Each structure stands twice: as C-alpha cells, then as structure tokens.
Coordinates of C-alpha atoms in Angstrom, one line a residue:
M546 CA -23.8 55.3 103.8
K547 CA -24.8 57.6 101.0
M548 CA -22.5 55.9 98.6
K549 CA -24.0 52.5 99.5
N550 CA -27.5 53.7 98.9
N551 CA -26.6 55.1 95.5
R552 CA -24.9 51.9 94.6
F553 CA -27.9 49.8 95.5
M554 CA -30.2 52.2 93.7
G555 CA -27.9 51.8 90.7
Y556 CA -28.3 48.0 90.9
G557 CA -32.1 48.4 91.2
R558 CA -32.2 50.5 88.1
F559 CA -30.0 48.0 86.2
Y560 CA -32.3 45.0 87.0
Y561 CA -35.4 47.1 86.3
K562 CA -34.0 47.9 82.8
K563 CA -33.0 44.3 82.2
M564 CA -36.6 43.1 83.0
L565 CA -38.0 45.8 80.7
S566 CA -35.7 44.6 77.9
V567 CA -36.8 41.0 78.4
L568 CA -40.5 41.9 78.4
L569 CA -40.0 44.0 75.3
A570 CA -38.2 41.2 73.5
C571 CA -40.9 38.8 74.3
S572 CA -43.6 41.2 73.1
M573 CA -41.7 41.7 69.8
L574 CA -41.3 38.0 69.3
A575 CA -45.0 37.3 69.8
G576 CA -45.8 40.0 67.3
M577 CA -43.5 38.5 64.7
L578 CA -44.9 35.0 65.2
A579 CA -48.4 36.3 64.8
G580 CA -47.3 38.0 61.5
C581 CA -45.7 34.7 60.4
S582 CA -49.0 32.8 60.9
S583 CA -51.2 35.2 59.0
G584 CA -49.2 37.0 56.4
S585 CA -47.5 36.1 53.0
K586 CA -43.7 36.1 52.6
E587 CA -43.9 39.5 50.9
T588 CA -46.0 40.9 53.8
K589 CA -43.5 39.6 56.4
T590 CA -40.5 41.1 54.5
E591 CA -42.2 44.4 54.3
T592 CA -43.1 44.4 58.0
I593 CA -39.6 43.5 59.1
A594 CA -38.1 46.2 56.8
E595 CA -40.5 48.8 58.2
T596 CA -39.7 47.8 61.7
A597 CA -36.0 48.1 61.0
A598 CA -36.4 51.5 59.5
K599 CA -38.5 52.6 62.4
T600 CA -35.9 51.4 64.9
T601 CA -33.1 53.1 63.0
E602 CA -35.1 56.4 63.1
E603 CA -35.8 56.0 66.8
N604 CA -32.1 55.4 67.5
K605 CA -31.2 58.6 65.6
T606 CA -33.8 60.6 67.6
S607 CA -32.6 59.2 70.9
A608 CA -28.9 59.5 70.2
D609 CA -26.7 60.9 72.9
P610 CA -26.4 64.6 72.3
D611 CA -22.7 64.4 73.4
E612 CA -22.0 62.5 70.2
K613 CA -23.1 65.4 68.0
Y614 CA -19.7 67.0 67.6
T615 CA -18.9 70.6 66.4
V616 CA -16.2 70.6 63.7
A617 CA -14.9 73.8 62.1
I618 CA -13.2 73.8 58.6
V619 CA -10.7 76.6 58.4
V620 CA -10.0 77.4 54.8
K621 CA -7.2 79.4 53.2
I622 CA -9.5 82.2 52.1
M623 CA -13.3 82.7 52.1
G624 CA -15.4 83.6 49.1
I625 CA -13.7 81.6 46.3
A626 CA -15.3 78.9 44.1
W627 CA -13.1 76.1 45.5
Y628 CA -14.5 76.5 49.0
D629 CA -18.0 77.2 47.8
R630 CA -17.8 73.7 46.3
M631 CA -16.4 72.3 49.5
Q632 CA -19.5 73.7 51.3
V633 CA -21.5 71.2 49.2
G634 CA -19.7 68.3 50.7
I635 CA -20.0 69.7 54.2
D636 CA -23.7 70.2 53.8
Q637 CA -24.1 66.6 52.7
F638 CA -22.1 65.4 55.7
V639 CA -24.3 67.4 58.0
A640 CA -27.4 66.0 56.4
D641 CA -26.1 62.4 56.7
T642 CA -24.8 62.6 60.3
G643 CA -26.5 65.5 62.1
M644 CA -23.1 66.8 63.2
D645 CA -22.4 70.6 63.5
V646 CA -19.8 71.2 60.8
Y647 CA -19.1 74.5 59.1
I648 CA -16.6 76.4 57.0
T649 CA -14.9 79.5 58.3
G650 CA -11.8 81.5 57.5
A651 CA -10.3 85.0 56.8
D652 CA -11.1 87.2 53.9
T653 CA -7.5 87.3 52.8
A654 CA -4.7 84.7 52.5
D655 CA -2.7 86.4 55.2
P656 CA -1.4 83.6 57.6
A657 CA -1.7 86.0 60.6
E658 CA -5.4 86.4 59.9
Q659 CA -5.8 82.6 59.7
V660 CA -4.1 82.2 63.1
A661 CA -6.6 84.7 64.5
V662 CA -9.5 82.6 63.2
I663 CA -8.1 79.5 64.9
E664 CA -7.6 81.3 68.2
D665 CA -11.3 82.2 68.1
L666 CA -12.3 78.6 67.5
I667 CA -10.2 77.5 70.5
A668 CA -12.0 80.1 72.6
Q669 CA -15.3 78.7 71.4
G670 CA -14.3 75.2 72.4
V671 CA -15.0 73.3 69.2
D672 CA -14.6 69.5 69.3
A673 CA -12.4 69.4 66.2
M674 CA -11.0 71.6 63.5
V675 CA -9.7 71.1 60.0
V676 CA -7.1 73.6 59.0
I677 CA -5.9 74.2 55.4
P678 CA -2.9 76.4 56.1
N679 CA -1.6 79.3 54.0
S680 CA 1.6 78.7 56.0
T681 CA 2.1 75.5 58.0
E682 CA 4.9 77.2 59.9
A683 CA 2.6 80.1 60.9
V684 CA -0.1 77.9 62.4
E685 CA 2.1 75.3 64.2
T686 CA 2.0 77.1 67.6
V687 CA -1.8 77.7 67.6
L688 CA -2.5 74.2 66.5
Q689 CA -0.5 72.9 69.4
K690 CA -2.5 75.2 71.6
A691 CA -5.7 73.7 70.2
R692 CA -4.5 70.1 70.9
D693 CA -3.5 71.0 74.4
K694 CA -7.1 72.1 74.9
G695 CA -8.3 68.6 73.8
I696 CA -9.4 69.7 70.3
V697 CA -8.8 67.2 67.5
V698 CA -6.8 68.8 64.7
V699 CA -6.8 67.5 61.1
T700 CA -5.0 69.4 58.3
H701 CA -5.2 69.3 54.5
E702 CA -2.5 70.3 52.0
A703 CA 0.0 70.4 54.9
T704 CA 2.2 67.3 54.8
D705 CA 5.0 69.0 56.8
V706 CA 2.6 69.7 59.8
K707 CA 3.9 68.7 63.2
N708 CA 1.0 69.7 65.5
A709 CA -1.9 67.8 64.0
D710 CA -3.5 64.4 64.7
Y711 CA -3.6 63.7 61.0
D712 CA -3.1 65.4 57.6
L713 CA -5.4 64.1 54.9
E714 CA -4.3 64.5 51.3
A715 CA -6.3 63.8 48.2
F716 CA -3.2 62.2 46.8
N717 CA 0.5 61.9 47.1
N718 CA 1.7 65.5 46.3
A719 CA 4.9 64.5 44.6
E720 CA 3.0 62.2 42.3
Y721 CA 0.5 64.9 41.5
G722 CA 3.3 67.4 40.6
Q723 CA 4.9 64.8 38.3
H724 CA 1.6 64.2 36.7
L725 CA 1.2 67.9 35.9
M726 CA 4.7 68.0 34.4
E727 CA 3.9 65.0 32.2
L728 CA 0.8 66.7 30.9
L729 CA 2.8 69.9 30.0
A730 CA 5.8 68.1 28.6
E731 CA 3.6 66.1 26.2
M732 CA 2.0 69.3 25.0
M733 CA 5.3 71.0 24.5
G734 CA 6.9 68.1 22.8
G735 CA 9.5 67.9 25.6
E736 CA 11.3 71.1 24.8
G737 CA 11.0 74.9 25.4
E738 CA 10.7 77.3 28.3
Y739 CA 8.0 77.1 30.9
T740 CA 7.2 78.8 34.2
T741 CA 5.3 78.0 37.4
F742 CA 2.8 79.8 39.7
L743 CA 1.7 79.2 43.3
G744 CA -0.8 80.8 45.7
A745 CA 1.8 81.5 48.4
L746 CA 5.5 80.9 48.8
T747 CA 4.6 79.4 52.2
A748 CA 2.0 77.0 50.8
T749 CA 3.3 73.5 51.5
S750 CA 1.3 71.6 48.8
H751 CA 2.0 74.1 46.1
N752 CA 5.7 74.0 46.8
E753 CA 5.7 70.2 46.8
W754 CA 4.0 70.1 43.4
I755 CA 6.4 72.5 41.8
D756 CA 9.5 70.9 43.3
A757 CA 8.3 67.6 41.9
E758 CA 7.5 69.2 38.5
V759 CA 10.9 70.7 38.1
A760 CA 12.7 67.6 39.4
L761 CA 11.0 65.4 36.9
Q762 CA 11.6 67.9 34.0
E763 CA 15.3 68.1 34.8
E764 CA 15.6 64.3 34.9
K765 CA 13.4 63.3 32.0
Y766 CA 13.1 66.4 29.8
P767 CA 16.5 68.1 29.5
N768 CA 15.4 70.2 26.6
M769 CA 12.8 72.0 28.7
K770 CA 13.9 74.9 30.9
V771 CA 12.0 76.6 33.8
V772 CA 12.2 80.4 33.9
S773 CA 10.9 82.7 36.7
S774 CA 9.7 79.7 38.8
K775 CA 7.3 80.0 41.7
N776 CA 5.5 83.2 40.8
E777 CA 3.4 84.1 43.9
T778 CA -0.2 85.1 43.1
T779 CA -1.6 85.4 46.7
E780 CA -4.6 83.3 45.5
D781 CA -5.6 86.3 43.3
S782 CA -6.4 85.9 39.6
E783 CA -5.6 89.6 38.9
V784 CA -2.1 89.1 40.3
A785 CA -1.6 86.0 38.1
Y786 CA -2.7 88.1 35.1
Q787 CA -0.2 90.9 35.9
K788 CA 2.7 88.5 36.5
T789 CA 2.0 86.6 33.3
Q790 CA 2.2 89.9 31.4
E791 CA 5.6 90.6 33.0
I792 CA 6.8 87.1 32.2
L793 CA 5.7 87.4 28.5
R794 CA 7.7 90.6 28.2
T795 CA 10.8 89.2 29.9
Y796 CA 10.7 85.8 28.4
P797 CA 9.0 86.1 24.9
E798 CA 9.9 82.5 24.1
V799 CA 8.1 81.0 27.1
K800 CA 5.5 78.3 26.0
G801 CA 4.4 76.5 29.1
F802 CA 2.6 77.7 32.2
L803 CA 1.9 75.5 35.3
G804 CA -0.5 76.8 37.9
S805 CA -1.0 75.6 41.5
A806 CA -3.7 77.8 43.1
M807 CA -7.3 78.0 42.0
A808 CA -6.7 81.5 40.7
D809 CA -3.5 80.9 38.8
V810 CA -4.5 79.5 35.4
P811 CA -7.5 81.8 34.8
G812 CA -5.2 84.8 35.4
V813 CA -2.6 83.4 33.0
A814 CA -5.3 82.6 30.4
R815 CA -6.6 86.1 30.4
A816 CA -3.2 87.5 29.5
I817 CA -2.7 84.7 26.9
E818 CA -6.0 85.6 25.2
E819 CA -5.3 89.3 25.2
Q820 CA -2.1 88.7 23.2
G821 CA -3.6 86.0 21.0
L822 CA -1.2 83.3 22.1
E823 CA -3.7 80.5 22.6
D824 CA -2.2 78.4 19.8
S825 CA 1.5 78.8 20.7
T826 CA 1.3 78.4 24.5
Y827 CA 0.3 75.6 26.8
V828 CA -1.5 76.3 30.2
V829 CA -2.1 73.5 32.7
G830 CA -3.0 73.7 36.4
T831 CA -5.3 73.2 39.3
C832 CA -8.7 74.8 38.9
L833 CA -12.4 74.0 38.7
V834 CA -14.5 73.9 35.5
S835 CA -16.8 76.6 36.8
T836 CA -13.9 79.0 36.8
A837 CA -11.9 77.7 33.8
E838 CA -14.7 76.9 31.4
Q839 CA -14.5 80.0 29.1
Y840 CA -10.7 79.6 28.8
L841 CA -10.9 75.8 28.1
E842 CA -13.4 76.7 25.4
S843 CA -11.1 79.3 23.8
G844 CA -8.0 77.2 24.1
A845 CA -6.2 79.7 26.5
I846 CA -6.2 76.9 29.1
D847 CA -5.4 73.4 27.7
K848 CA -6.1 71.2 30.7
I849 CA -7.1 71.6 34.3
T850 CA -6.6 69.1 37.2
F851 CA -8.3 69.0 40.5
W852 CA -9.8 66.9 43.3
D853 CA -13.4 67.5 44.1
P854 CA -13.5 69.9 47.0
A855 CA -16.9 68.6 48.0
D856 CA -15.5 65.1 48.4
A857 CA -12.5 66.5 50.3
G858 CA -14.8 68.4 52.7
Y859 CA -16.9 65.4 53.4
A860 CA -13.8 63.2 53.9
L861 CA -12.1 65.7 56.2
A862 CA -15.2 66.0 58.4
E863 CA -15.7 62.2 58.5
L864 CA -12.1 61.7 59.5
C865 CA -12.5 64.2 62.4
V866 CA -15.5 62.3 63.7
K867 CA -13.7 59.0 63.5
V868 CA -10.8 60.4 65.5
L869 CA -13.2 61.9 68.1
N870 CA -14.9 58.5 68.4
G871 CA -11.5 56.8 69.0
E872 CA -11.7 54.6 65.9
D873 CA -8.7 52.9 64.5
I874 CA -6.9 55.1 61.8
S875 CA -4.5 52.8 60.0
D876 CA -3.4 51.7 56.6
G877 CA -6.3 50.6 54.4
I878 CA -9.0 52.7 56.1
S879 CA -11.7 53.9 53.8
L880 CA -13.9 57.0 54.0
T881 CA -17.2 57.6 52.1
P882 CA -16.2 59.7 49.0
D883 CA -14.7 58.2 45.9
G884 CA -10.9 58.7 45.9
Y885 CA -10.7 58.2 49.6
K886 CA -11.0 54.4 49.7
N887 CA -8.2 52.1 50.9
L888 CA -6.2 55.0 52.1
T889 CA -2.4 54.9 52.7
V890 CA -1.5 55.9 56.2
N891 CA 2.2 56.8 56.9
G892 CA 2.6 58.2 60.4
N893 CA 0.1 60.9 60.6
I894 CA -0.1 61.5 56.8
I895 CA -3.0 60.0 55.0
N896 CA -3.1 59.8 51.2
G897 CA -6.0 59.2 48.8
S898 CA -6.1 58.9 45.0
A899 CA -8.6 61.5 44.0
W900 CA -7.3 63.7 41.2
I901 CA -9.3 64.4 38.0
D902 CA -8.1 65.6 34.5
V903 CA -10.4 67.8 32.5
D904 CA -10.1 69.5 29.1
K905 CA -12.5 71.0 26.5
D906 CA -13.7 67.5 25.5
N907 CA -14.9 66.3 28.9
M908 CA -15.6 69.5 30.9
S909 CA -19.4 69.2 30.3
E910 CA -19.3 66.2 32.7
Y911 CA -18.6 68.5 35.7
D912 CA -21.0 71.2 36.9
F913 CA -18.7 72.8 39.5

C-alpha cells in the first residue's frame, strides 16, 4: 500500500508541475505580446536577449550539484614552468564551467611517488583524474584500481597506456619527433654528430619522439650520426647541464642537441654558452619561451617547440567531463582550445595538431 501511495503522490506532483509549466508559458507569452505592441524592434531584441541571459544565469544557479564533478590533474612533477602554465588553462576551465578541477603531483619525478599521489586520490573518491605518467608501466596497476572504483581515467603523453578510458595527445608523437629532426637536420646541413636528451628513460612520449627522430635521420640523413643517445635528465636542468659537459668532452665534434623534457635544452644551452659554442652548435627541443628566452636571445638555443600547456590542461579537463557525461567520443570530436579541433580517435588514443615552433624572431609573441 505504501508503494501505491508514493506512486500516486508522484503522479500528483507530475501533473502539478505540468500545470505550473503551462501557466508560466502563458504568462511569458502574454508579456512578450505586450512588448510587441508597445516597443520598437530594437527594444524587443534587447528584451529578448536580456530574458535569455537571465534564463541562462538562472539555469547555472539551479544546476544539479551532482553534475559539478571533481577532476584531479596528476602531473609529472610539481613546481616547474610547464605545469604553472597548465594551471592557467585549468583556472579558465573552472571559471567557464564551475567544475572542481585542480593540479596535483609529487615534488620529484619518481614514479613511485606519483603512484602514491594517485592512491590518495582514489581514497578521496574524485570523479575523474588525468595522469601524465613518469612511467606508464609504473602506474598501470593503480590506474586499473581507479577505474574499478568508477573513476574516469584520462592520460596524456602515454600512448602505450592500457588502463585508461582515453589518452589525449597534442599531436601524433612520431610526427612530432620527425618534425624535430627535420629542424635540426636543416640547421646542420644534413651532416655531423648529434645527441638526444629525455626527462626519463621510462617516459613514453619522450622515447617515441627520439625513436622517430633517429629513424628519420637514418633513413633520410645518412651523413648524420647519433652519439650518446637518450641522456636521462630526470626533468632537471642541472643534470642536463652536467651531461652536456660530459658529452662535449667525450664527443668534441658533436654539433646537434635534441631535447625532450622542459629542462633539457636550457641545461644544454648553459653548457654551450660557457664554452662559447653558440655559433658552432645547434640546439632544438621542447621548452617554453619563459624558460628559454635568454638562450634564444644569445643563440645558445636555436629553436624551441611546444604545445601550450594551458590549452592542454583545458582540453584534458573538458574531455574528462564529456566522458563523465556519457557523451560520444569518436573521430572528428572537437574540444574548445585551438589545436584540439576535429580530433583523430584511434581506439582510446586521441590526437590533436597543436605544436608551435618558436625562435628568436617570433618569441615575443608568447608570454609564457
């Protein structure tokens, strides 16, 4: 009997709401007709626009709180310029949507510490997380644990990930590596020794870039030769500086330097400047203008490439919300930032087209 009473009470509420909706619609129509009879065309347009804006604001205010998701962005290491810039995009996404999105991570690039951060987020019960792994292999188990708890998992710079709903890349990693090699080969005239750097030997994206760089060089530029490839810097400019000194001692003929991590090319450039080799070496790699500016100016760095971390942060958060809302994620989907339109979706890997080339001539166009 109790179930029947509840049922009939539900029907009563339903018809009550329907009658309210009809009365409200009639009231609004009467108001609009009154406006039409007494106002100019400009007045009517302004009134309708104001009404629409008011309705939109009321809808935001009365939105179901269950739709305000909590999304954590787990970065490789806290406190570096790359993720400071990503915070800008996250802040904009929060302002635009009202979602609870924030950046977190460990103070070092140790994969074990990153796993501990993810474990803590699982315990907190976030709705979704973005993970930018220092080691994809190291986080696979804990990512599966997160998904088993119903947490949406999106990764970035991790095309080999298995336990994620999606991996969003700013571009095709092999194509990006080939692009870096083309830039260096042109500067070197297609001949001479070069070397490569990466943040961690376990970093998926860095390895993919370098593998593509070397493969293209061997195929297209046989007069170039890689020496001491994949120098690990642990995302530390000081380590890159010290390793560059060692390479210059061991391979005095080396002319080219390719960096993968944010800290690589500034560390290389410092060593180049100290030895006065700006005019006889060529340094190319992933970095931001705010970090590379002084070396671009001096010529110790010849060109940097990057994708805007702010755009990436916004796109990653936006993708998480789309997945949480059950939206269709398929080939051709577009996200808000430039470089993330008409995306290519292959399985759970999503590729954009968001890289940027910067040298001394155009660095003033970027304030980050």
